[in-house]
Structures are given as structure tokens and as C-alpha cells.
Tab-separated table of C-alpha atoms (C1' of nucleotides) in Angstrom:
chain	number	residue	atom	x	y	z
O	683	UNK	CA	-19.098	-34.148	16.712
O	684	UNK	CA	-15.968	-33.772	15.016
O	685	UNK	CA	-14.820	-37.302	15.275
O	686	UNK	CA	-18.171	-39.096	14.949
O	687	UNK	CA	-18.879	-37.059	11.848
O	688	UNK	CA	-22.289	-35.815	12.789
O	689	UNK	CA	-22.907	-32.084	11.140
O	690	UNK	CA	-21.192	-29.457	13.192
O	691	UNK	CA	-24.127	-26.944	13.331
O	692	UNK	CA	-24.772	-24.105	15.962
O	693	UNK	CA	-27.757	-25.675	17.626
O	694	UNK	CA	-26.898	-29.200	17.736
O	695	UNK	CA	-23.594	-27.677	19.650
O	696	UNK	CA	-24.792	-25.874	22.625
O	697	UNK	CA	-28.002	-28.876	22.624
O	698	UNK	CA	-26.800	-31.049	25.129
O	699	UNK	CA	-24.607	-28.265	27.312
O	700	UNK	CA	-27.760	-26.427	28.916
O	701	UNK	CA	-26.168	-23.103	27.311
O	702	UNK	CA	-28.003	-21.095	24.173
O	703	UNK	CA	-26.655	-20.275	21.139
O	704	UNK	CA	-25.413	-16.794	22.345
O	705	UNK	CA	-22.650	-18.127	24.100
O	706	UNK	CA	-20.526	-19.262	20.893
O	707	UNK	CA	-21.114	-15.334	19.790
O	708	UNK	CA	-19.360	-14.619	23.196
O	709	UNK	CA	-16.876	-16.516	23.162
O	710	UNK	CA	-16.379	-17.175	19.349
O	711	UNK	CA	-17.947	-14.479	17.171
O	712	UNK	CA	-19.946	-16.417	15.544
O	713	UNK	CA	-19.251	-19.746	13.274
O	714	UNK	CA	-16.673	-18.331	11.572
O	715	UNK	CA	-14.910	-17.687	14.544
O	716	UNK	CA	-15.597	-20.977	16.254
O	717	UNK	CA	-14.067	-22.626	12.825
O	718	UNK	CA	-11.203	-20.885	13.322
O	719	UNK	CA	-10.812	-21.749	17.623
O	720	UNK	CA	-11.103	-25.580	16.162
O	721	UNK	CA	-8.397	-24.946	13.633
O	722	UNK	CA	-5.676	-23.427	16.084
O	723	UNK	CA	-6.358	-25.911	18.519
O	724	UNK	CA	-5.487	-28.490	15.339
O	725	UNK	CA	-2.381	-26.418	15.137
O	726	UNK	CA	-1.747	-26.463	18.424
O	727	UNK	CA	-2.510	-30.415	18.835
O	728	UNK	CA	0.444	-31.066	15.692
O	729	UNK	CA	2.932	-28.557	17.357
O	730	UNK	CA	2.952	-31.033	20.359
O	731	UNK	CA	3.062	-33.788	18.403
O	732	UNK	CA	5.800	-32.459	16.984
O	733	UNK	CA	7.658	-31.258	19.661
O	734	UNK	CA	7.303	-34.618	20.942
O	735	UNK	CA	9.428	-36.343	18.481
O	736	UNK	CA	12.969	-36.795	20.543
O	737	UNK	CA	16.615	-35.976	19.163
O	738	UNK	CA	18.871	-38.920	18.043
O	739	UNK	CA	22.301	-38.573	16.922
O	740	UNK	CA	20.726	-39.159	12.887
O	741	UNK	CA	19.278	-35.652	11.922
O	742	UNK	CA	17.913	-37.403	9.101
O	743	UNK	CA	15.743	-40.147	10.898
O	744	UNK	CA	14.537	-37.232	12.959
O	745	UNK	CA	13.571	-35.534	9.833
O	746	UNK	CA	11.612	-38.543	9.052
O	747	UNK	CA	10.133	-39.271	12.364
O	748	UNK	CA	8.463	-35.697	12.345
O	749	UNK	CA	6.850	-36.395	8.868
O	750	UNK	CA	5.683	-39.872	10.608
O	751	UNK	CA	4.015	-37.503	13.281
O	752	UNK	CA	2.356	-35.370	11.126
O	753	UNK	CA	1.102	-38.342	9.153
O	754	UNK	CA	-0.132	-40.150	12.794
O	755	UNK	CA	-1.548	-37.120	13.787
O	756	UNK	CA	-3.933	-36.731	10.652
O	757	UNK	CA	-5.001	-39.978	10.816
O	758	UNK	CA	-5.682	-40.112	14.194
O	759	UNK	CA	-8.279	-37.534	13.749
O	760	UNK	CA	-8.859	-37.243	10.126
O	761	UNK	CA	-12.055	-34.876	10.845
O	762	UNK	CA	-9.953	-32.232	12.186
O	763	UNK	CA	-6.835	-32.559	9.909
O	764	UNK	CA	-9.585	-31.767	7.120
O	765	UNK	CA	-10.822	-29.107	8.842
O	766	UNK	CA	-7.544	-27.296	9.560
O	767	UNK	CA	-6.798	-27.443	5.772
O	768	UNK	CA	-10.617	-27.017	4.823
O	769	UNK	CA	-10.999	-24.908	1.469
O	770	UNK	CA	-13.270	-22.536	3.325
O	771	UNK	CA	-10.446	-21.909	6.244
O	772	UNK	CA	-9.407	-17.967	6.523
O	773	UNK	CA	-6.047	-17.355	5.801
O	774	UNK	CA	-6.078	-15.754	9.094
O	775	UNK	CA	-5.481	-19.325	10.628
O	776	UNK	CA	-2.015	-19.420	8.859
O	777	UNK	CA	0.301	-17.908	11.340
O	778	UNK	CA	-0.570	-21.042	13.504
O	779	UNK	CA	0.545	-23.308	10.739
O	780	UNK	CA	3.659	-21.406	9.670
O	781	UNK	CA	4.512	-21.759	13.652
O	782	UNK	CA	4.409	-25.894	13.017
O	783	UNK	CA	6.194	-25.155	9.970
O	784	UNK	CA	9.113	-23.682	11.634
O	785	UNK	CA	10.106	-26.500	14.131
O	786	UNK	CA	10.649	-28.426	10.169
O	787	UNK	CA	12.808	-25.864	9.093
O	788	UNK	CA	14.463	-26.262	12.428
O	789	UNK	CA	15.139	-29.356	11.911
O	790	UNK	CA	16.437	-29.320	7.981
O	791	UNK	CA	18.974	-26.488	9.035
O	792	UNK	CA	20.293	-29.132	11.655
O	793	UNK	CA	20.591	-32.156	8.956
O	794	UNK	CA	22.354	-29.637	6.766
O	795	UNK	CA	24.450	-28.229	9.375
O	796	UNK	CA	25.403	-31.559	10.623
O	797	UNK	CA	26.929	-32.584	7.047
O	798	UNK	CA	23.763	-35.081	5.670
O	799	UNK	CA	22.747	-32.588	3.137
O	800	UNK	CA	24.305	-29.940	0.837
O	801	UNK	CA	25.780	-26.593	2.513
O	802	UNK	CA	24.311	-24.630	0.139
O	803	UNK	CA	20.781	-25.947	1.154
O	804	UNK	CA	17.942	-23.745	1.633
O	805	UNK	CA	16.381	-25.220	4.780
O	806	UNK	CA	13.179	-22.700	3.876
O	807	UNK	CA	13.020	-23.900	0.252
O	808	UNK	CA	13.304	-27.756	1.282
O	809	UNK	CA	10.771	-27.727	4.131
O	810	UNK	CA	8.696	-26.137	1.812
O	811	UNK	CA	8.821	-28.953	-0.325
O	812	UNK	CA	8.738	-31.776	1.826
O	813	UNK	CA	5.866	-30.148	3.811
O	814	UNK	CA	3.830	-30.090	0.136
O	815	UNK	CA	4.491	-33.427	-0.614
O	816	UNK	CA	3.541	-35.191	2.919
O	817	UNK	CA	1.034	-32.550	2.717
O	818	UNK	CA	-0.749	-33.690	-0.686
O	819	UNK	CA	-0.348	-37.443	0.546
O	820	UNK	CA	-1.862	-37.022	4.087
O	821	UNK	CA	-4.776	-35.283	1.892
O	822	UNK	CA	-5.280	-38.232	-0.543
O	823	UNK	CA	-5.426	-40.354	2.263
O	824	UNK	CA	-7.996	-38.491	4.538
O	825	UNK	CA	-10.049	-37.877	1.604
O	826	UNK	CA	-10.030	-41.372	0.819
O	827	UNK	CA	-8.638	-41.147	-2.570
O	828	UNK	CA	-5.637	-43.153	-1.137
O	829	UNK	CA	-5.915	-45.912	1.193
O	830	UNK	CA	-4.202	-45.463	4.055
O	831	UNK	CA	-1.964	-48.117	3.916
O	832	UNK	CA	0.007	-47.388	1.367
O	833	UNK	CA	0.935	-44.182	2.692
O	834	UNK	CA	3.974	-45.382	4.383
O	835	UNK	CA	6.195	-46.377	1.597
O	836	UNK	CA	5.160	-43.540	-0.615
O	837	UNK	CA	6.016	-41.350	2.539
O	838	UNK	CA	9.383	-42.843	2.430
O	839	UNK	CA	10.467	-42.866	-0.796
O	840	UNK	CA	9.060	-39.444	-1.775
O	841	UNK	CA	11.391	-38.345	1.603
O	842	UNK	CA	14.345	-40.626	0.186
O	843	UNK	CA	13.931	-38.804	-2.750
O	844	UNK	CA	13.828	-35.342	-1.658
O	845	UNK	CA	16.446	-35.568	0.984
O	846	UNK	CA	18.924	-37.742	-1.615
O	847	UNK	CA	18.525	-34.711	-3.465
O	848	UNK	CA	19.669	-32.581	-1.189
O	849	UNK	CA	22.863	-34.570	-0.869
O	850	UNK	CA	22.365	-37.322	1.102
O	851	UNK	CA	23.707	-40.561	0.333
O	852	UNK	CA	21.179	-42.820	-0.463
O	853	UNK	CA	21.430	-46.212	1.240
O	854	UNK	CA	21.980	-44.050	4.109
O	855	UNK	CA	19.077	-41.592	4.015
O	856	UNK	CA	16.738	-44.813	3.485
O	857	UNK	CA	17.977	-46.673	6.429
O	858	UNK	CA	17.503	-43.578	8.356
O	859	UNK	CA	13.900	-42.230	6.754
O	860	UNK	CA	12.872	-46.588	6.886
O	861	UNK	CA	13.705	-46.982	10.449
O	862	UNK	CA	11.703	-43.562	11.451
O	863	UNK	CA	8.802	-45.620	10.352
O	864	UNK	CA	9.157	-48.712	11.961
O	865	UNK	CA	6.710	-49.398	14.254
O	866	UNK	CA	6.881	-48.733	18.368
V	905	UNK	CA	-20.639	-17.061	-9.206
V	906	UNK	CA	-17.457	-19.526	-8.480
V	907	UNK	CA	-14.806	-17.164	-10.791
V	908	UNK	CA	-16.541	-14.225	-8.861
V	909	UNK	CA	-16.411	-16.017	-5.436
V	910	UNK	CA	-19.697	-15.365	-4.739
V	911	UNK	CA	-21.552	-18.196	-2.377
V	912	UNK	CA	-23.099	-20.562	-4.489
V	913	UNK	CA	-26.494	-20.848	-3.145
V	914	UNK	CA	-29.340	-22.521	-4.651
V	915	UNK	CA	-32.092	-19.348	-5.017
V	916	UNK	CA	-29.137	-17.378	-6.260
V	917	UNK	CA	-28.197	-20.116	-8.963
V	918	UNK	CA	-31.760	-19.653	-10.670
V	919	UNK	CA	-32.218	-16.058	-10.039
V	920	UNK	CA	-31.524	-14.246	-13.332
V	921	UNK	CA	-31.895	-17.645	-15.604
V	922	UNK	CA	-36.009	-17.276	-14.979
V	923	UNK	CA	-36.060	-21.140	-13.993
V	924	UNK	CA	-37.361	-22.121	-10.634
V	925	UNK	CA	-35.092	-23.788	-8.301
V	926	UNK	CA	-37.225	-26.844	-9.253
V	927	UNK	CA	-34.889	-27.089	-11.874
V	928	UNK	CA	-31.531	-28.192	-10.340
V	929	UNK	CA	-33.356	-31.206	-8.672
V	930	UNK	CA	-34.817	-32.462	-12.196
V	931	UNK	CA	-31.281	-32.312	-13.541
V	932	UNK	CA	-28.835	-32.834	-10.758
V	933	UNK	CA	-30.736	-34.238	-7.653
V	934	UNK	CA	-30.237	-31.122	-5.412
V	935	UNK	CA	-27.152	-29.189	-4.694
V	936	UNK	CA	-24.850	-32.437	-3.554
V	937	UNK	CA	-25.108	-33.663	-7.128
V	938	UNK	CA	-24.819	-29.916	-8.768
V	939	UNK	CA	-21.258	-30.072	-6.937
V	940	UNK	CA	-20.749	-32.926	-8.267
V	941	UNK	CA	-21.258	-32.155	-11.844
V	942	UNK	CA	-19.153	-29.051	-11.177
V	943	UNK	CA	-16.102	-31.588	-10.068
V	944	UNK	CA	-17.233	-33.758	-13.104
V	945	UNK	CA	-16.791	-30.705	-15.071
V	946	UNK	CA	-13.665	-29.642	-13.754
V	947	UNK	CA	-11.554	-32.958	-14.017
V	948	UNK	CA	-12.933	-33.018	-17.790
V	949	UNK	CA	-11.279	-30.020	-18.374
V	950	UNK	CA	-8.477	-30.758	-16.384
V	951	UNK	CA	-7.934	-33.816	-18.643
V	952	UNK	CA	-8.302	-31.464	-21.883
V	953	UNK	CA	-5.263	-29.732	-20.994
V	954	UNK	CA	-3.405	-32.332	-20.208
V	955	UNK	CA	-4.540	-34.371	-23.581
V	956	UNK	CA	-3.187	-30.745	-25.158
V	957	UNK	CA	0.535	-31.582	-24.081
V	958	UNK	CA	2.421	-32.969	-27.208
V	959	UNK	CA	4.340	-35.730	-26.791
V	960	UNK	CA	8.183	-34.871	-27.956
V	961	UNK	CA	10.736	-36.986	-28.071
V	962	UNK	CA	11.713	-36.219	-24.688
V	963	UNK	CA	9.255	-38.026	-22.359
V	964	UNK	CA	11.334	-36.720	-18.879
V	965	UNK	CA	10.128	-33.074	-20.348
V	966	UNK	CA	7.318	-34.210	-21.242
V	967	UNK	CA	6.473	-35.249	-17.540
V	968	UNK	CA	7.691	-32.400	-16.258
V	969	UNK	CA	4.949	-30.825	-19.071
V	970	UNK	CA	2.113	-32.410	-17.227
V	971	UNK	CA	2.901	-31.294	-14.065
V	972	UNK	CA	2.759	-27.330	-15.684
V	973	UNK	CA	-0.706	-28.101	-17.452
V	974	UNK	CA	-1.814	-28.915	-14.366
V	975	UNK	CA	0.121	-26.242	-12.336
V	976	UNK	CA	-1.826	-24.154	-14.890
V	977	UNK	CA	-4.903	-25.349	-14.840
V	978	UNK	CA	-5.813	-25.315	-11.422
V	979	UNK	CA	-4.130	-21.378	-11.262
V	980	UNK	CA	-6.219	-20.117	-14.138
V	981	UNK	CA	-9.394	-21.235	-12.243
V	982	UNK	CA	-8.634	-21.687	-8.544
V	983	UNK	CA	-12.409	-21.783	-7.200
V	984	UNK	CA	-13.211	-25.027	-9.719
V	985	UNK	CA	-9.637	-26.515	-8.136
V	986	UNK	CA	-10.666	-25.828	-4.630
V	987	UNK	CA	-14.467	-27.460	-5.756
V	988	UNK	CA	-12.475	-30.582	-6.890
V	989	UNK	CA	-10.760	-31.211	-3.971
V	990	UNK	CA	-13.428	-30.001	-1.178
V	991	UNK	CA	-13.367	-31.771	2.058
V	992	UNK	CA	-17.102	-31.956	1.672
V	993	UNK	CA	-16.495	-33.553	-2.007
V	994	UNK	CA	-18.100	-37.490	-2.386
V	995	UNK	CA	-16.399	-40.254	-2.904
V	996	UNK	CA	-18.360	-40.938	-6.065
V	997	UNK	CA	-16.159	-38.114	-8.229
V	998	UNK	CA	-12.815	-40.522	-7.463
V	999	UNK	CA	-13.208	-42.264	-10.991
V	1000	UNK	CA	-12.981	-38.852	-13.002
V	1001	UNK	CA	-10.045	-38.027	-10.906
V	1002	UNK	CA	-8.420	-41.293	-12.098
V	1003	UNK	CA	-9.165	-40.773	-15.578
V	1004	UNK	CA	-7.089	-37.666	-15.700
V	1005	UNK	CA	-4.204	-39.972	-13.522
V	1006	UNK	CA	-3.829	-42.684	-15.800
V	1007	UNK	CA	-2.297	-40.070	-17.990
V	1008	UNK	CA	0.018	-39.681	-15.707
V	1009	UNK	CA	0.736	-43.341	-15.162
V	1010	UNK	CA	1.377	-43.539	-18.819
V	1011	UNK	CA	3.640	-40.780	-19.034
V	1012	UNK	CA	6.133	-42.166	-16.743
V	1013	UNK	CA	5.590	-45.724	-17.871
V	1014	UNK	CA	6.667	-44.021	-20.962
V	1015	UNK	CA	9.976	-42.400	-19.631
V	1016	UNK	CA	10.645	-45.884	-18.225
V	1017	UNK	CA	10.172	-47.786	-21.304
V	1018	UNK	CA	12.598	-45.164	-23.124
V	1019	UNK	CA	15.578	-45.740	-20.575
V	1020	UNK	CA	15.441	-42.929	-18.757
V	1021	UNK	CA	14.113	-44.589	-15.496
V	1022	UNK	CA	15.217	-47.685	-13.928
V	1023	UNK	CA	13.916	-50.709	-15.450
V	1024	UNK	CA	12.238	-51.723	-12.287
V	1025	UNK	CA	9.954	-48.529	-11.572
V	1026	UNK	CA	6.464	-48.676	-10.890
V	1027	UNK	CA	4.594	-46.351	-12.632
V	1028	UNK	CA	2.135	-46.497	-10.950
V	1029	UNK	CA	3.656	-46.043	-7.523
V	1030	UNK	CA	5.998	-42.840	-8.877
V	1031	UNK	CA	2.876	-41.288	-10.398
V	1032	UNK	CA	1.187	-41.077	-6.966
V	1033	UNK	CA	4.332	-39.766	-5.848
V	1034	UNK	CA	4.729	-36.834	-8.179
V	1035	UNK	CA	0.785	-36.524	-8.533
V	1036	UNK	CA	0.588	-36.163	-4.483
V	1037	UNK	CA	3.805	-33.448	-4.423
V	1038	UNK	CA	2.293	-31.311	-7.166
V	1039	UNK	CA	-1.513	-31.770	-5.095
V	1040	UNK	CA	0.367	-30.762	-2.212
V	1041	UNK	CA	1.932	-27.485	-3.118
V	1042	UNK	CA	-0.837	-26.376	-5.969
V	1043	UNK	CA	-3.045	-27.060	-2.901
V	1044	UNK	CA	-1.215	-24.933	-0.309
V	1045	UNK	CA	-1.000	-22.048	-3.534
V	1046	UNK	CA	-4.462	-22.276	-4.225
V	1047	UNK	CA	-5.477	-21.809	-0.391
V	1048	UNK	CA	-2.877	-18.510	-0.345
V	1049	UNK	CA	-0.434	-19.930	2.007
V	1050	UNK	CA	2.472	-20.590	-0.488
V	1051	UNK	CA	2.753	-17.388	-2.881
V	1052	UNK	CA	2.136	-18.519	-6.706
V	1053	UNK	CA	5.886	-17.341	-7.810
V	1054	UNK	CA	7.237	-19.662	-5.845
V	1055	UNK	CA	5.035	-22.436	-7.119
V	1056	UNK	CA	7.705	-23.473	-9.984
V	1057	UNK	CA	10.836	-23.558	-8.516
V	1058	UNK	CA	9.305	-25.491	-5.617
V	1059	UNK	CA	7.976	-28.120	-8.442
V	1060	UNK	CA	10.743	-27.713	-10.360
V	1061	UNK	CA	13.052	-28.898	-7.606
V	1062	UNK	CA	10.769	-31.643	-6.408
V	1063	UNK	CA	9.870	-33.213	-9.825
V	1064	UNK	CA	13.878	-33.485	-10.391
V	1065	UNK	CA	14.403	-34.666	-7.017
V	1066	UNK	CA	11.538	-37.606	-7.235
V	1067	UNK	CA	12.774	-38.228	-11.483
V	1068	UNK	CA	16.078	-38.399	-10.024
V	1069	UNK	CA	15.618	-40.676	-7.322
V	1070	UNK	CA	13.678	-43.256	-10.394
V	1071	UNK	CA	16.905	-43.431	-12.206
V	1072	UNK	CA	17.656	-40.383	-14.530
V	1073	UNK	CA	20.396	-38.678	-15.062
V	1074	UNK	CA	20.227	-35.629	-12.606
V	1075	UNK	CA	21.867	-32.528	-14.628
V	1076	UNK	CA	19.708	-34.220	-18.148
V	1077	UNK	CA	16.848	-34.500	-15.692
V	1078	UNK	CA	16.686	-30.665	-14.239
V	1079	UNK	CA	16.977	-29.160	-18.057
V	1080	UNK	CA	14.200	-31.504	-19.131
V	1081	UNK	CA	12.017	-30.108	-16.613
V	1082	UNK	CA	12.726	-26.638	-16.810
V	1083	UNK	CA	12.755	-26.282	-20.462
V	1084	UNK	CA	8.476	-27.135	-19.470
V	1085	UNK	CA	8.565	-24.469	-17.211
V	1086	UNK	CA	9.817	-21.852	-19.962
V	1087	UNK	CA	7.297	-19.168	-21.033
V	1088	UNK	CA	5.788	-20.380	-23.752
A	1204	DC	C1'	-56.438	-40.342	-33.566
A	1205	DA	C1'	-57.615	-40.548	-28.573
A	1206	DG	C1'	-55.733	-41.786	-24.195
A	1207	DT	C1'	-52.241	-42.494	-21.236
A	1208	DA	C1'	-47.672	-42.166	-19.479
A	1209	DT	C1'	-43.570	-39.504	-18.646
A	1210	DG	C1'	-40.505	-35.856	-17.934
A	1211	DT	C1'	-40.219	-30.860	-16.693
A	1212	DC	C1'	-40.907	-27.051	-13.924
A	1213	DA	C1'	-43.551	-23.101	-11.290
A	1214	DT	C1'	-45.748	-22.352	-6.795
A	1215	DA	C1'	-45.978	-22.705	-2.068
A	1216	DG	C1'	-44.378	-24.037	2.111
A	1217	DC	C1'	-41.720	-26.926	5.702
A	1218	DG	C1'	-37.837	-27.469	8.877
A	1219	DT	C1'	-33.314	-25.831	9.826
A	1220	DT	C1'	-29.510	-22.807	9.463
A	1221	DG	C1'	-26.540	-18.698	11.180
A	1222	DC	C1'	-27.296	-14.595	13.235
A	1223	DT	C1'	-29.198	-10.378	15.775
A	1224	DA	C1'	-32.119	-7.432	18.793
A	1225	DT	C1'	-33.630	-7.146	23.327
A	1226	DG	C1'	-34.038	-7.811	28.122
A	1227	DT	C1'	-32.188	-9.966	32.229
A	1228	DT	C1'	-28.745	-11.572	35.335
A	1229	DA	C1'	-24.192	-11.880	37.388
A	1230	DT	C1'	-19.695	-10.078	38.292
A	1231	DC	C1'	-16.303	-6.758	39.044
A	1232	DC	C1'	-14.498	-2.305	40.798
A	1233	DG	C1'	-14.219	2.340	42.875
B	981	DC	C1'	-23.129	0.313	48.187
B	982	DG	C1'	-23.940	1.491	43.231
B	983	DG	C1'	-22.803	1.960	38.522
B	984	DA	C1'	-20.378	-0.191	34.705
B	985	DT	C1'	-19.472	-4.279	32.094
B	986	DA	C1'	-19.680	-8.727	30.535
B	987	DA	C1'	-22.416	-12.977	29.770
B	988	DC	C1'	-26.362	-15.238	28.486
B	989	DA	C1'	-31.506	-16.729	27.696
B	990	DT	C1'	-35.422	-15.679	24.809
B	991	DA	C1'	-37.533	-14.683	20.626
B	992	DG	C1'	-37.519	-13.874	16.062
B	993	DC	C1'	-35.614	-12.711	11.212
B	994	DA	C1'	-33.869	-13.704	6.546
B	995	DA	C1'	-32.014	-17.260	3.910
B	996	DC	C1'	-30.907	-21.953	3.224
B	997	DG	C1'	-31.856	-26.808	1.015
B	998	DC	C1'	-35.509	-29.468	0.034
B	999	DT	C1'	-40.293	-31.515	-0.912
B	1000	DA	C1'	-45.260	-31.890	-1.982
B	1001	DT	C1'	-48.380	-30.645	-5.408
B	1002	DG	C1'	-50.372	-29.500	-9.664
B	1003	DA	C1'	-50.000	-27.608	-14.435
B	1004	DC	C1'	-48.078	-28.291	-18.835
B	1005	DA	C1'	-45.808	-30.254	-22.776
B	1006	DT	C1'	-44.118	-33.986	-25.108
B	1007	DA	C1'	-43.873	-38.840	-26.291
B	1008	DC	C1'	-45.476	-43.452	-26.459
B	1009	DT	C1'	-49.562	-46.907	-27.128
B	1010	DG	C1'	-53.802	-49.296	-28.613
DNA sequence: CAGTATGTCATAGCGTTGCTATGTTATCCG
DNA sequence: CGGATAACATAGCAACGCTATGACATACTG
């Protein structure tokens, strides 16, 4: 219902199952509670995504190449990457994010501890920030403010940008953030 | 009823104004187009604080400005932000949201014209940029999954980094944009 | 000035929503 | 075997957005 953007209501849900209504108050709580299932499971769907995303021998690239997942992932299912960041969401649901979250901060510690960015990084403080910004830009584009295919180049140079900052050199850090969005 | 987050419902709207809800359809259509005057509302005043910025003789800090009015703007009233940028929001409200970012286009056309980007920016391109970074993390503040104190050293940082990356001077660039930060 | 058109809004009610109370059935465990 | 527990179907409630209808006031028109 999700993807094909028909209204996600309580009675249209258990229609075509043969169950009633009671079982999502089971199983759920309610629609609240259902809501939130739908938003770890969106959580859950990005951490593999994610996790997916294999090691090279360029931190940085692999910096880049999990940004390009989280960007593939939204727009592969736009209807759920608006739900997990819906305004109505609980803040409940944010332990599941902040678990995504971490594999970034993983993997900023290992650019900085490899020698691409600044010792005196905060790996925190920089995933935080390159998390908002893909963050706001994925949201432009699922809302439709933004078409989606310019996405890609303001991806990459508002990465270039964040990671030069943080003391990489910059021909380098676009050859590694440009080739983490090459197609294939 | 949105300062006092109570659920904006239709009977409730007319209840102590004496009007029946008859009224809301005359003027708005039904509830789809009262949102929509409340997002129309919200991006006018949105683009009264940022018309409230003077310009100084510093366009870099007065960028950097922008990005606080803004910062501000959606803080002071974070139920009209969260109404702007609903999931559920139509397409239709774009144009007043690109009223208020042509300000922003002109502000960094601006700082490019003065010399303190490169020659070859588009200012159009780096406003989306910095527009979509500031989105991002007053978005993720707003919600409650970013704390607000650390909503202006994360811009701080980000606005230098992405300034920084369009060709100014980096140490000239970071005291432009905090002296907008300053209380005050 | 009379007559008509138009915009506004109160009343009443329709279909649907999320949710709950109640009774029934199935499953598990001592 | 028998009592406890969970799961679920049925029915119905309050509230939701919305619409049909008619009353009323104001504003045009001949």
C-alpha cells in the first residue's frame, strides 16, 4: 500500500487478508504501533543496505559509497523513506536510526585513522554533519522539491566539501567520493 | 492549537470562534487547503525574517546570517516548520518555498560577485547545497533527534566547510560565519 | 426601486476512521 | 484432562472530513 501510494488505513489493511481489525491491536497496539513496526523495519532495510557496501583500500570512497546507499535506498522506496522520517514519527523509533548512524561513524573514525582526514577529527561531530546534509537532500528529492537527478552531483560536492574540510586533499577526495557514484 | 500541539481537527478549529465548520470550506476548500494556507503562511514569515537580515559589507557573514534567521525561525515555531515540510504537504506550496530561496541564490551570487567565491560558482547549485545541509539538520532538531545546542556548531562547521570548498579563504571564512552566530 | 444573482454560513447527516467492549475459539502447560 | 492464556471475530462507539440543503445578507441589473 506503501509503494502504490493508496491510504494506509486500518480496514483497507486487514481487507484482503481474511483477518479483522483486532489482529493489528495484537500484534501492533494499535496504528501507532503498526507506524512504528513499518519504521524499524525501514531501519532495518538501510542497516543492510549499509552493511552491504564492501571495504576497499580508499576509506574515503567507502565513505561515499555508503551515502550512495542511503540515497539508493530512499529512492527505491520513497514511501517508506518518508515514513521513517515522517513529522508525526515517535521519537521512540530513534534508537533504530542512531544504530544506522553508527556503522557512519564507523566508518569516519577509519578515514581519519587511516590518515585522509585530520587527527583531531570528531568522527561523531562529522557524521553528524554529513548525515544532515545527505539527509536534507534525500528529503528534497522524495518530496519532490528536487528532481532526482540532480541529486548526484550535489551529493558529491556537498561530500567533497565536507570531507576536504576535514583534511582531505581535494583532487583526491573527489576522485574517490566521484568514483563511489559511478554507476554498476 | 499548532504552538500548543494540540491535533488540529476540523470541529475543534471552529469550536470557540462560534462559526460552523461550514466556514473553512468557503474560505479554504476543506482542511487540504487550510494546510496549505498554514505553509503559505509560514514561508511568508519565513521570508520576513530573512528580508530582516541587513546586508553589511561582508556578504560571507551575511550568508552565514541567513542560515541563523532561518535556524531561528523554524526553532521559535517548530510545529509551523514541521507543517512546511510535512510528508503529506502538496506540491502546489513549492513556489512559496522558492520565493524565500531566491534570497538565498542572491546572497551567494552576491559573495561571488564580491571575490570571495570562485568566479565560476553557481549560485544556484551552492544555494541548494547549503539550503539542503541547514534543511537537513534544522529538520533532524526539529523532530528531537539532534539536541538544539548542538544545532550551531554543526552549521557552523558545515556552512564553512561548503563556503570553503566555493573558494574563500578558510580562517576569513569561519570568523565570518561565527560572528552571525554571536548573541545578538 | 424591484428582482435577481452571488457569496456566506448554520444545520443535519453520510461514510469512514481508529479504537474498544464482549464473547468465542485455539493453544499451551501442569 | 482441565484451567489459564493468548488470539481473534463481531458489533458498536465517538470523532473525523466532507457534502447537501436552505436561510440570510449583500451586491449587481433592468
Amino acid at each position: 500500500m506503501l509503494a502504490e501510494r493508496e491510504p494506509v488505513t486500518l480496514r483497507a489493511l486487514v481487507a484482503g487478508t481474511g483477518a479483522s481489525t483486532m489482529a493489528v491491536y495484537t500484534h501492533f497496539g494499535g496504528m501507532p504501533g503498526l507506524w512504528s513496526a513499518v519504521r524499524q523495519e525501514g531501519f532495518t532495510r538501510l542497516a543492510r543496505r549499509l552493511d552491504a557496501v564492501p571495504h576497499t583500500g580508499d576509506p574515503v570512497h567507502d565513505l561515499a559509497a555508503l551515502g550512495v546507499a542511503y540515497a539508493r535506498n530512499a529512492l527505491d522506496s520513497p514511501e517508506l523513506y518518508r515514513a521513517m522520517f515522517d513529522t508525526r514519527a515517535d521519537l521512540a523509533d530513534a534508537p533504530a536510526a542512531d544504530a544506522t548512524f553508527d556503522r557512519l561513524v564507523v566508518a569516519v573514525a577509519r578515514a581519519r585513522d587511516e590518515g585522509r582526514l585530520d587527527a583531531g577529527t570528531d568522527p561523531g561531530a562529522l557524521a553528524t554533519r554529513y548525515w544532515a546534509a545527505g539527509h536534507g537532500l534525500v528529503s528534497l528529492v522524495v518530496q519532490g522539491v528536487l528532481p532526482a537527478g540532480v541529486l548526484g552531483p550535489l551529493a558529491t560536492d556537498t561530500a567533497v566539501a565536507l570531507l576536504t574540510a576535514a583534511g582531505d586533499d581535494p583532487a583526491r577526495c573527489r576522485r574517490s567520493v566521484e568514483r563511489a557514484w559511478a554507476p554498476g
